[in-house]
C-alpha positions as a printed Julia matrix, in Angstrom:
388×3 Matrix{Float64}:
 42.56  37.97    4.52
 43.43  34.67    6.19
 42.75  34.59    9.91
 44.03  31.23   11.13
 42.88  29.48   14.28
 44.19  26.48   16.15
 42.44  24.08   18.44
 43.65  24.03   22.05
 42.62  22.37   25.28
 42.76  24.16   28.62
 42.1   22.96   32.12
 41.52  24.79   35.37
 42.47  21.82   37.58
 39.07  20.41   36.68
 37.02  19.69   33.52
 38.05  21.36   30.28
 37.45  25.08   30.05
 35.19  24.75   27.04
 32.59  22.72   28.89
 32.67  24.65   32.17
 33.05  28.35   32.96
 36.33  29.57   34.41
 36.66  29.36   38.17
 36.7   32.71   39.96
 40.03  34.33   39.21
 40.97  35.82   42.55
 44.42  36.24   44.02
 43.46  33.86   46.84
 42.64  30.96   44.55
 45.39  28.79   43.1
 45.12  28.47   39.33
 46.49  25.6    37.3
 46.24  26.13   33.57
 47.74  23.87   30.97
 47.53  24.28   27.23
 48.15  21.94   24.37
 47.75  22.78   20.72
 46.97  20.32   18.0
 48.74  22.47   15.46
 45.84  22.04   13.06
 44.79  25.03   11.01
 41.27  25.79    9.88
 39.69  23.51    7.27
 40.79  24.26    3.71
 38.74  26.88    1.91
 36.53  25.94   -0.96
 37.18  27.67   -4.23
 34.74  30.56   -4.59
 33.57  31.95   -7.89
 30.48  33.56   -9.35
 29.62  30.33  -11.14
 29.5   28.06   -8.08
 27.75  30.5    -5.74
 24.86  31.84   -7.83
 23.11  33.6    -4.98
 23.37  30.89   -2.34
 25.83  29.71    0.28
 28.5   27.39   -1.03
 28.19  23.71   -0.24
 29.54  21.97    2.83
 32.95  20.33    2.53
 31.29  17.0     3.34
 32.7   16.59    6.83
 30.46  15.3     9.6
 29.9   18.07   12.16
 27.46  18.71   14.96
 24.94  21.5    14.52
 26.35  24.87   15.64
 25.49  25.77   19.23
 25.01  29.48   18.47
 23.44  30.8    15.27
 23.93  34.53   14.62
 21.55  36.38   12.31
 21.96  39.76   10.61
 24.48  41.89    8.8
 28.06  41.29    7.71
 29.98  44.11    6.1
 33.35  45.76    5.53
 34.54  48.36    8.03
 37.06  50.88    6.74
 38.96  52.01    9.81
 41.32  55.03    9.61
 44.99  54.31   10.22
 45.24  57.56   12.2
 42.92  58.41   15.08
 41.54  61.86   15.87
 40.88  62.91   12.27
 37.66  63.3    10.29
 36.92  60.89    7.46
 37.97  63.53    4.94
 41.27  64.12    6.75
 42.2   60.45    7.28
 45.24  59.6     5.11
 44.37  55.91    4.75
 41.97  53.22    5.92
 42.42  49.62    7.03
 39.9   47.22    5.49
 38.34  45.08    8.25
 35.46  42.58    8.11
 32.68  43.38   10.56
 28.97  43.52   11.29
 27.84  42.8    14.86
 26.19  39.36   14.39
 29.1   38.13   12.25
 31.56  39.46   14.84
 29.81  37.42   17.51
 29.86  34.28   15.36
 33.59  34.59   14.71
 34.24  35.52   18.33
 32.59  32.33   19.56
 34.55  30.21   17.09
 37.82  31.9    18.12
 37.05  30.91   21.71
 36.62  27.27   20.74
 32.83  27.23   20.44
 30.65  26.25   17.48
 28.75  28.96   15.63
 26.96  29.76   12.39
 26.1   32.96   10.55
 22.88  33.63    8.63
 22.71  36.73    6.46
 23.19  38.15    2.99
 26.11  39.8     1.21
 26.61  40.98   -2.33
 27.71  38.66   -5.1
 30.89  40.72   -5.34
 34.52  40.52   -4.29
 33.82  41.8    -0.79
 31.04  39.24   -0.39
 33.38  36.44   -1.42
 36.02  37.76    0.94
 33.59  37.72    3.88
 32.48  34.19    3.04
 36.12  33.11    3.04
 36.76  34.76    6.4
 33.84  32.96    8.03
 34.98  29.65    6.6
 38.59  30.29    7.6
 37.46  30.98   11.18
 35.44  27.76   11.43
 32.07  29.52   11.33
 29.32  27.55    9.59
 28.11  29.72    6.7
 25.59  27.4     5.06
 22.91  29.98    5.87
 24.74  32.75    4.02
 23.19  34.08    0.81
 24.6   36.17   -2.05
 22.64  38.86   -3.91
 23.61  39.48   -7.56
 21.83  42.83   -7.64
 23.08  44.57   -4.49
 26.51  45.31   -3.07
 28.0   44.18    0.22
 27.52  46.86    2.86
 30.41  49.22    3.69
 30.99  51.37    6.76
 33.62  54.08    7.2
 34.57  54.57   10.82
 35.93  57.74   12.43
 38.09  57.15   15.5
 38.63  59.77   18.19
 41.98  59.93   19.99
 40.37  57.78   22.7
 39.36  55.09   20.18
 35.63  55.9    20.23
 33.75  55.66   16.94
 31.37  57.39   14.57
 30.03  55.61   11.48
 29.15  56.53    7.89
 27.34  53.68    6.12
 27.01  52.79    2.43
 23.89  50.61    2.17
 21.16  52.03   -0.06
 20.21  49.27   -0.24
 22.97  46.81    0.57
 22.6   43.07    0.24
 22.04  42.44    3.95
 18.79  44.44    3.78
 17.41  42.14    1.08
 17.43  38.75    2.81
 14.02  37.12    2.34
 12.12  34.73    4.58
 12.2   32.08    1.86
 16.02  32.13    1.97
 16.28  31.22    5.66
 17.95  27.98    6.71
 15.32  27.12    9.32
 16.84  23.72   10.04
 20.08  25.37   11.12
 18.16  27.74   13.39
 15.98  25.09   15.03
 18.95  22.86   15.92
 20.85  25.63   17.73
 21.02  26.16   21.48
 21.12  29.96   21.15
 19.86  32.25   18.37
 21.53  35.68   18.48
 20.5   38.84   16.6
 20.54  42.64   16.65
 18.14  45.36   15.57
 19.64  46.55   12.27
 17.88  43.69   10.52
 14.56  45.21   11.65
 15.0   48.48    9.76
 13.68  47.56    6.3
 11.8   44.88    4.42
 12.24  42.16    3.36
 14.92  41.54    6.0
 12.6   42.58    8.82
 10.13  39.81    7.98
 12.97  37.32    7.66
 14.25  38.36   11.1
 10.83  37.93   12.73
 10.28  34.56   11.05
 13.71  33.3    12.1
 13.22  34.32   15.73
  9.74  32.78   15.77
 11.07  29.47   14.43
 13.84  29.48   17.04
 11.44  30.25   19.88
  9.02  27.51   18.85
 11.93  25.04   18.75
 12.93  25.89   22.31
 16.06  27.8    21.32
 17.3   30.56   23.66
 16.96  34.01   22.05
 19.85  36.46   22.56
 19.36  40.13   21.62
 21.88  42.97   21.34
 20.09  46.04   19.92
 23.41  47.54   18.78
 21.87  50.97   18.18
 23.07  52.75   15.03
 20.81  55.8    14.78
 22.07  57.04   11.37
 20.6   53.91    9.78
 17.06  54.51   11.07
 14.45  56.87    9.57
 14.08  58.58   12.97
 14.92  58.12   16.63
 11.28  57.33   17.43
 11.17  54.66   14.74
 14.37  53.12   16.08
 13.04  53.04   19.63
  9.7   51.54   18.59
 11.24  48.81   16.44
 13.93  47.89   18.95
 11.3   47.49   21.65
  8.89  45.64   19.33
 10.85  42.39   19.78
 12.04  43.08   23.33
  9.66  40.79   25.17
 10.53  37.71   23.12
 14.23  37.68   24.06
 15.64  35.45   26.81
 18.98  37.26   27.06
 19.5   40.96   26.32
 22.75  42.9    26.26
 22.61  46.7    26.19
 24.96  49.61   26.77
 24.53  52.6    29.06
 23.83  54.82   26.04
 21.12  52.43   24.8
 19.39  52.46   28.19
 19.3   56.25   28.1
 17.94  56.16   24.54
 15.27  53.53   25.16
 14.05  55.18   28.39
 14.06  58.66   26.8
 16.79  60.13   28.93
 16.51  58.34   32.25
 19.6   57.58   34.33
 21.28  54.39   33.02
 23.12  53.94   36.34
 19.9   53.76   38.34
 18.97  50.11   38.95
 15.27  51.0    39.11
 15.53  52.42   35.57
 17.29  49.31   34.29
 14.69  47.09   35.95
 12.02  48.79   33.84
 13.6   47.05   30.85
 13.44  43.64   32.54
 10.39  41.85   31.12
  8.74  38.9    32.97
 10.21  36.14   30.76
 13.73  37.55   30.57
 16.45  35.26   31.94
 19.4   37.67   31.88
 19.87  41.39   31.24
 23.45  42.58   30.77
 24.6   46.2    30.77
 28.09  46.84   29.4
 30.08  49.75   30.81
 33.23  49.73   28.68
 36.41  49.57   30.76
 34.37  49.48   33.97
 33.01  46.02   33.13
 29.35  45.07   33.21
 26.22  44.79   35.34
 23.95  41.76   35.35
 20.3   41.33   36.29
 18.19  38.2    36.69
 14.91  37.59   38.5
 16.79  36.43   41.6
 20.04  38.4    41.75
 22.03  41.27   40.27
 25.5   42.73   40.54
 28.57  44.12   38.83
 31.72  42.48   37.43
 34.72  44.77   36.96
 36.55  44.89   33.65
 40.21  44.82   32.66
 42.02  48.11   32.08
 43.9   48.18   28.78
 45.23  50.77   26.34
 42.43  51.59   23.91
 43.17  51.72   20.17
 39.73  51.06   18.64
 36.5   50.14   20.47
 34.94  48.6    17.34
 33.72  45.09   18.14
 34.31  45.25   21.9
 30.64  44.71   22.73
 30.44  41.87   20.22
 33.5   40.21   21.76
 31.81  40.49   25.17
 28.67  38.84   23.78
 30.74  36.1    22.17
 32.45  35.49   25.5
 29.28  35.06   27.53
 27.36  33.12   24.85
 30.27  30.71   24.42
 29.92  29.89   28.12
 26.12  29.7    28.16
 26.09  27.44   25.1
 28.08  24.93   27.13
 26.0   25.23   30.3
 22.74  27.19   30.53
 22.54  26.44   34.26
 24.93  29.38   34.7
 21.81  31.54   34.57
 20.73  30.16   37.97
 24.16  30.18   39.66
 25.38  33.69   40.47
 28.95  32.74   41.37
 29.52  30.82   38.15
 27.75  33.49   36.11
 30.13  36.1    37.55
 33.08  33.95   36.52
 31.72  33.66   32.98
 31.19  37.44   32.85
 34.78  38.0    33.99
 35.82  35.95   30.97
 33.46  37.98   28.72
 34.85  41.27   30.05
 38.36  40.12   29.16
 37.21  39.27   25.63
 35.92  42.82   25.19
 39.0   44.42   26.7
 41.44  42.59   24.44
 39.47  43.55   21.33
 39.99  47.31   21.84
 43.77  46.89   21.66
 43.7   46.5    17.85
 41.98  48.2    14.93
 38.91  46.62   13.37
 36.41  44.13   14.74
 36.98  40.58   13.46
 40.77  40.95   13.16
 40.92  42.01   16.82
 38.71  39.29   18.33
 40.78  37.3    20.85
 41.56  33.62   21.03
 40.88  31.56   24.12
 44.61  31.47   24.83
 44.87  35.27   24.82
 41.88  35.67   27.14
 43.22  33.16   29.67
 46.63  34.81   29.63
 45.06  38.23   30.26
 43.03  36.89   33.17
 46.11  35.31   34.72
 48.06  38.57   34.46
 45.16  40.4    36.1
 45.45  38.33   39.29
 49.25  38.23   39.58
């Protein structure tokens, strides 16, 4: 599956969009957006085969590149999404094969938006694993930290879609390759040179990946890298709800940025009201820089030590919500990687969150996660239409 990307430059009557967050998109403010495309496609893929991989990431193409700004750690898998919504898995007539896995989605999302990203994780030394490696490479995601396991398969997930595009998952990973990443296989140099290290909680479920996760986050923290955490709760993968809650919270206080959903707040607080700010504030630890609560089509809430508020989302026709939260994370991290001072400036943070909301909204208009992640051009166009 070849997902091509082009490099474009945008300006909001000021510095380039990539280095500064979008100005507030209100009907009272005059917007001037220009776009120019280089017409260049992604770098050519390297030839992949069992003989030249042998359990490790394939070599760099030799080009001189800066270290990725955002390194994403965790699982990458294949989602099988039904072509017809509103049916059970057994009733679905066919499925669309779509690359996914929350951390990988975020990495690709950032690259699609013009940022620099890397993925660290493990897939099987099988055709699906090779396919996923190709997709990362084709989307300009650094995959030098990717590993291949000859003894375990790439993880699969079958997704049931309701008529409203909401999802239920059935996973095939017993064990899958992503669960078997070892601490000794980590590319610590890649992690330490990043600005932001992003991860979820699925990598905390089993050993040896749990130890690798903890070691990677520790190395990032000691190097002064910002830690970004999206628990991405998937209860069917955990031994029990209590185990999931305990493990998710076990790394809570080390994160600098946390993104959670309303459902995850209710789960972590054992049933408390996710719309009550006092409940949300219970999850705000002393060293946290930013807590984000996503609310689907309604947008998001944000909390820092000094201010809090809500940014409304874009209303779109929902086809499949898979990857929407990851697209949101990619949107905000792509902005923070360019300028961390956004965390102290509420007006500019709100503008960046408006951009992130648009990223999430556009993703639900197509089936699958990575195939649906928007480009910078698409996001800017959607924001312009929203203020006309």
